[in-house]
Amino acid sequence: MKRFWLLTFLFTSSILVNAQTGKLVGVVEDGEFGNPISYANIIIKGTELGAATNSSGKYIMLKIPAGKYDVSCSLYGYYKLTVENVTINENDTTEVNFNLLLDKKLFEKLPLQTQNDMRDIRKDDPGKFANLYYRKSFEYSSGRYIPPDDEADKRSIELFSLDMKAELLGMQYKKANDTEKQQIKLQLEATLKQLISSLEVARKNDVNEIEKRLNDLKKSLDNITNNKNKVIKERIDELLK
């Protein structure tokens, strides 16, 4: 008998908990082109609940406690968008859609041709555009986003621009006819040759800078090793003045 009441209690509790929650669904699209955006992050503020959009730009979140929430959508390369006071009702589905706009400040330092290339990539596949931008920025700028704030990093912008051009040509090739494919393939080969040559120069410069830094460190180490007692005495005198 006790076992029966325990099972009944657990079953009833489960029904009550589920009845107090709702579901949130929606679609995320590019605000300019209307294409679905994959990999966008949907977050319910003030909670640990979140989701990511699929290849169709759709997302779904289950078992959200009933109440009012602010729901935000973000993806690198786009302005973050927040919808306030979204009502989640018990045992019901709420739909919230997002149209994300490009964060143009991120691209204003890039060459115009590169901006156009990236726009074409975004028009074809916004999710791929955001992923490429995020990944390639780090690859060519030692952990900093492109475009960098320092004019000394023009080399990084050049590498980034060439890689974006190659990505666009690859996308165009898949949609081209046989005649166009031959021309695109030649352009892609020329672009990649230029990219590899520029990358080779960049890496040689990096190696030279590292070797110079290493030599400076070796000199510092030799100085410390050969003058330990002197360094200690000078430091003691300095601290005990």
CSV table of C-alpha atoms in Angstrom, one decimal:
chain,number,residue,atom,x,y,z
A,1,MET,CA,0.0,0.0,0.0
A,2,LYS,CA,2.8,2.4,0.9
A,3,ARG,CA,4.5,1.6,-2.4
A,4,PHE,CA,1.3,2.5,-4.3
A,5,TRP,CA,1.0,5.8,-2.5
A,6,LEU,CA,4.6,6.6,-3.2
A,7,LEU,CA,4.2,5.9,-6.9
A,8,THR,CA,1.0,8.0,-7.1
A,9,PHE,CA,2.8,10.9,-5.3
A,10,LEU,CA,5.7,10.8,-7.7
A,11,PHE,CA,3.5,10.6,-10.8
A,12,THR,CA,1.3,13.5,-9.6
A,13,SER,CA,4.4,15.6,-8.7
A,14,SER,CA,5.8,15.1,-12.2
A,15,ILE,CA,2.5,16.2,-13.8
A,16,LEU,CA,2.4,19.4,-11.7
A,17,VAL,CA,6.1,20.3,-12.5
A,18,ASN,CA,5.5,19.8,-16.2
A,19,ALA,CA,2.3,21.8,-16.1
A,20,GLN,CA,4.2,24.8,-14.7
A,21,THR,CA,6.5,25.0,-17.7
A,22,GLY,CA,6.2,26.1,-21.3
A,23,LYS,CA,8.1,26.0,-24.5
A,24,LEU,CA,9.9,28.7,-26.5
A,25,VAL,CA,10.5,28.4,-30.3
A,26,GLY,CA,11.5,30.7,-33.1
A,27,VAL,CA,13.5,31.4,-36.2
A,28,VAL,CA,16.6,33.6,-36.6
A,29,GLU,CA,17.2,35.4,-39.9
A,30,ASP,CA,19.5,37.8,-41.5
A,31,GLY,CA,17.8,41.2,-41.3
A,32,GLU,CA,19.0,42.3,-44.7
A,33,PHE,CA,18.7,39.2,-46.8
A,34,GLY,CA,16.1,37.2,-44.9
A,35,ASN,CA,18.2,34.0,-44.9
A,36,PRO,CA,18.1,31.7,-41.9
A,37,ILE,CA,21.1,32.0,-39.6
A,38,SER,CA,22.6,28.8,-38.1
A,39,TYR,CA,24.7,28.7,-34.9
A,40,ALA,CA,23.0,31.8,-33.4
A,41,ASN,CA,22.8,31.7,-29.6
A,42,ILE,CA,19.5,32.2,-27.8
A,43,ILE,CA,19.7,33.0,-24.1
A,44,ILE,CA,17.0,33.6,-21.5
A,45,LYS,CA,18.4,36.3,-19.3
A,46,GLY,CA,18.5,35.5,-15.6
A,47,THR,CA,18.5,31.8,-16.1
A,48,GLU,CA,20.9,29.1,-17.4
A,49,LEU,CA,18.6,28.3,-20.2
A,50,GLY,CA,19.8,28.6,-23.8
A,51,ALA,CA,19.8,27.1,-27.3
A,52,ALA,CA,21.5,27.4,-30.7
A,53,THR,CA,19.8,27.6,-34.0
A,54,ASN,CA,20.0,24.7,-36.5
A,55,SER,CA,20.8,24.8,-40.2
A,56,SER,CA,17.3,26.2,-40.8
A,57,GLY,CA,17.7,29.0,-38.3
A,58,LYS,CA,15.2,27.4,-35.9
A,59,TYR,CA,15.6,26.9,-32.2
A,60,ILE,CA,13.5,25.3,-29.4
A,61,MET,CA,13.7,25.4,-25.6
A,62,LEU,CA,11.7,23.1,-23.4
A,63,LYS,CA,10.6,23.1,-19.8
A,64,ILE,CA,10.9,26.8,-19.2
A,65,PRO,CA,9.3,27.8,-15.8
A,66,ALA,CA,6.2,30.0,-16.5
A,67,GLY,CA,6.8,33.7,-16.2
A,68,LYS,CA,8.2,36.8,-18.0
A,69,TYR,CA,11.7,36.9,-19.4
A,70,ASP,CA,14.1,38.9,-21.6
A,71,VAL,CA,15.3,36.8,-24.4
A,72,SER,CA,18.5,37.7,-26.3
A,73,CYS,CA,19.9,36.5,-29.6
A,74,SER,CA,23.6,36.9,-30.6
A,75,LEU,CA,26.1,35.8,-33.2
A,76,TYR,CA,29.6,37.2,-33.8
A,77,GLY,CA,29.4,39.7,-36.7
A,78,TYR,CA,25.9,40.8,-35.9
A,79,TYR,CA,24.4,43.2,-33.4
A,80,LYS,CA,22.9,41.5,-30.3
A,81,LEU,CA,19.1,41.7,-30.2
A,82,THR,CA,17.0,41.4,-27.0
A,83,VAL,CA,13.2,41.0,-26.8
A,84,GLU,CA,11.9,42.1,-23.4
A,85,ASN,CA,9.0,40.8,-21.3
A,86,VAL,CA,8.5,37.5,-23.2
A,87,THR,CA,5.6,35.6,-21.5
A,88,ILE,CA,6.0,31.9,-21.0
A,89,ASN,CA,2.7,30.3,-20.2
A,90,GLU,CA,2.1,26.9,-18.5
A,91,ASN,CA,1.7,24.1,-21.0
A,92,ASP,CA,1.9,26.5,-23.9
A,93,THR,CA,4.3,27.4,-26.8
A,94,THR,CA,5.6,30.9,-27.2
A,95,GLU,CA,7.2,32.0,-30.5
A,96,VAL,CA,9.9,34.7,-30.6
A,97,ASN,CA,11.7,35.4,-34.0
A,98,PHE,CA,14.8,37.5,-34.5
A,99,ASN,CA,16.1,39.5,-37.5
A,100,LEU,CA,19.8,40.2,-36.8
A,101,LEU,CA,21.6,43.2,-38.4
A,102,LEU,CA,25.2,43.2,-39.4
A,103,ASP,CA,27.6,45.0,-37.0
A,104,LYS,CA,29.2,47.2,-39.6
A,105,LYS,CA,31.7,48.7,-37.2
A,106,LEU,CA,33.6,45.4,-37.3
A,107,PHE,CA,34.2,45.7,-41.0
A,108,GLU,CA,34.8,49.3,-41.7
A,109,LYS,CA,38.6,49.0,-41.7
A,110,LEU,CA,38.6,46.2,-44.2
A,111,PRO,CA,39.2,46.9,-47.9
A,112,LEU,CA,36.1,47.5,-49.8
A,113,GLN,CA,36.5,44.4,-52.0
A,114,THR,CA,36.8,42.3,-48.9
A,115,GLN,CA,33.7,43.8,-47.5
A,116,ASN,CA,31.9,42.9,-50.7
A,117,ASP,CA,33.2,39.4,-50.7
A,118,MET,CA,32.1,38.9,-47.1
A,119,ARG,CA,28.7,40.3,-48.0
A,120,ASP,CA,28.3,37.8,-50.7
A,121,ILE,CA,29.2,35.0,-48.3
A,122,ARG,CA,26.7,36.3,-45.8
A,123,LYS,CA,24.0,36.5,-48.4
A,124,ASP,CA,24.5,32.8,-49.3
A,125,ASP,CA,25.0,31.4,-45.8
A,126,PRO,CA,24.9,33.8,-42.8
A,127,GLY,CA,25.9,31.1,-40.3
A,128,LYS,CA,29.0,30.1,-42.4
A,129,PHE,CA,29.9,33.8,-42.7
A,130,ALA,CA,29.8,34.3,-38.9
A,131,ASN,CA,31.8,31.1,-38.3
A,132,LEU,CA,34.4,32.0,-40.9
A,133,TYR,CA,34.8,35.5,-39.6
A,134,TYR,CA,35.2,34.4,-36.0
A,135,ARG,CA,37.7,31.6,-36.8
A,136,LYS,CA,39.8,33.3,-39.5
A,137,SER,CA,40.1,36.5,-37.4
A,138,PHE,CA,41.9,34.5,-34.7
A,139,GLU,CA,43.9,32.5,-37.2
A,140,TYR,CA,45.5,35.5,-38.8
A,141,SER,CA,45.8,37.9,-35.9
A,142,SER,CA,47.3,35.9,-33.0
A,143,GLY,CA,44.2,35.8,-31.0
A,144,ARG,CA,42.8,39.3,-31.8
A,145,TYR,CA,39.8,40.0,-34.0
A,146,ILE,CA,40.1,41.4,-37.4
A,147,PRO,CA,40.1,44.2,-38.3
A,148,PRO,CA,42.8,45.1,-35.7
A,149,ASP,CA,43.1,48.5,-34.1
A,150,ASP,CA,46.8,48.7,-34.9
A,151,GLU,CA,47.9,49.9,-38.4
A,152,ALA,CA,50.9,47.6,-38.0
A,153,ASP,CA,48.6,44.6,-38.6
A,154,LYS,CA,47.9,45.3,-42.2
A,155,ARG,CA,49.5,42.0,-43.0
A,156,SER,CA,46.8,40.2,-41.0
A,157,ILE,CA,44.1,42.0,-43.0
A,158,GLU,CA,45.8,41.0,-46.2
A,159,LEU,CA,45.8,37.4,-45.3
A,160,PHE,CA,42.3,37.5,-44.0
A,161,SER,CA,41.0,39.2,-47.2
A,162,LEU,CA,42.7,36.6,-49.5
A,163,ASP,CA,41.2,33.7,-47.5
A,164,MET,CA,37.7,35.3,-47.6
A,165,LYS,CA,38.1,35.6,-51.4
A,166,ALA,CA,39.1,31.9,-51.7
A,167,GLU,CA,36.1,30.9,-49.6
A,168,LEU,CA,33.7,32.9,-51.8
A,169,LEU,CA,35.2,31.4,-55.0
A,170,GLY,CA,34.7,28.0,-53.5
A,171,MET,CA,31.0,28.8,-52.9
A,172,GLN,CA,30.6,30.2,-56.4
A,173,TYR,CA,32.2,27.2,-58.0
A,174,LYS,CA,29.5,24.9,-56.6
A,175,LYS,CA,26.8,26.9,-58.3
A,176,ALA,CA,28.6,27.6,-61.6
A,177,ASN,CA,28.2,25.9,-65.0
A,178,ASP,CA,31.1,24.0,-66.6
A,179,THR,CA,32.5,27.0,-68.5
A,180,GLU,CA,32.3,29.2,-65.4
A,181,LYS,CA,33.9,26.5,-63.2
A,182,GLN,CA,37.1,26.6,-65.3
A,183,GLN,CA,37.4,30.3,-64.9
A,184,ILE,CA,36.6,30.2,-61.2
A,185,LYS,CA,39.2,27.4,-60.7
A,186,LEU,CA,41.9,29.6,-62.3
A,187,GLN,CA,40.9,32.5,-60.0
A,188,LEU,CA,41.0,30.3,-57.0
A,189,GLU,CA,44.4,28.9,-57.8
A,190,ALA,CA,45.8,32.4,-58.3
A,191,THR,CA,44.2,33.6,-55.0
A,192,LEU,CA,45.6,30.7,-53.1
A,193,LYS,CA,49.1,31.2,-54.5
A,194,GLN,CA,49.0,34.8,-53.4
A,195,LEU,CA,47.7,33.7,-50.0
A,196,ILE,CA,50.4,31.1,-49.5
A,197,SER,CA,53.1,33.6,-50.6
A,198,SER,CA,51.9,36.2,-48.2
A,199,LEU,CA,51.5,33.7,-45.4
A,200,GLU,CA,55.1,32.5,-46.0
A,201,VAL,CA,56.4,36.1,-45.7
A,202,ALA,CA,54.3,36.6,-42.6
A,203,ARG,CA,55.6,33.4,-40.9
A,204,LYS,CA,59.3,34.4,-41.8
A,205,ASN,CA,58.7,37.7,-40.1
A,206,ASP,CA,57.2,36.0,-37.1
A,207,VAL,CA,60.2,33.6,-36.8
A,208,ASN,CA,62.6,36.6,-37.0
A,209,GLU,CA,60.8,38.4,-34.2
A,210,ILE,CA,60.7,35.2,-32.1
A,211,GLU,CA,64.5,34.6,-32.7
A,212,LYS,CA,65.2,38.2,-31.7
A,213,ARG,CA,63.2,37.9,-28.6
A,214,LEU,CA,64.9,34.6,-27.8
A,215,ASN,CA,68.4,36.2,-28.2
A,216,ASP,CA,67.4,39.0,-25.8
A,217,LEU,CA,66.2,36.4,-23.3
A,218,LYS,CA,69.4,34.4,-23.6
A,219,LYS,CA,71.5,37.6,-23.0
A,220,SER,CA,69.4,38.3,-19.9
A,221,LEU,CA,69.8,34.8,-18.6
A,222,ASP,CA,73.6,34.9,-19.1
A,223,ASN,CA,73.7,38.2,-17.3
A,224,ILE,CA,71.8,36.8,-14.3
A,225,THR,CA,73.8,33.6,-14.3
A,226,ASN,CA,77.2,35.3,-14.4
A,227,ASN,CA,76.3,38.1,-11.9
A,228,LYS,CA,74.2,36.4,-9.3
A,229,ASN,CA,76.0,37.8,-6.2
A,230,LYS,CA,76.3,41.2,-7.7
A,231,VAL,CA,72.6,41.3,-8.6
A,232,ILE,CA,71.6,40.1,-5.1
A,233,LYS,CA,73.9,42.7,-3.4
A,234,GLU,CA,72.5,45.5,-5.5
A,235,ARG,CA,69.0,44.5,-4.8
A,236,ILE,CA,69.7,44.3,-1.0
A,237,ASP,CA,71.3,47.8,-1.1
A,238,GLU,CA,68.3,49.1,-3.0
A,239,LEU,CA,65.7,47.6,-0.6
A,240,LEU,CA,67.5,48.6,2.6
A,241,LYS,CA,68.2,52.2,1.8
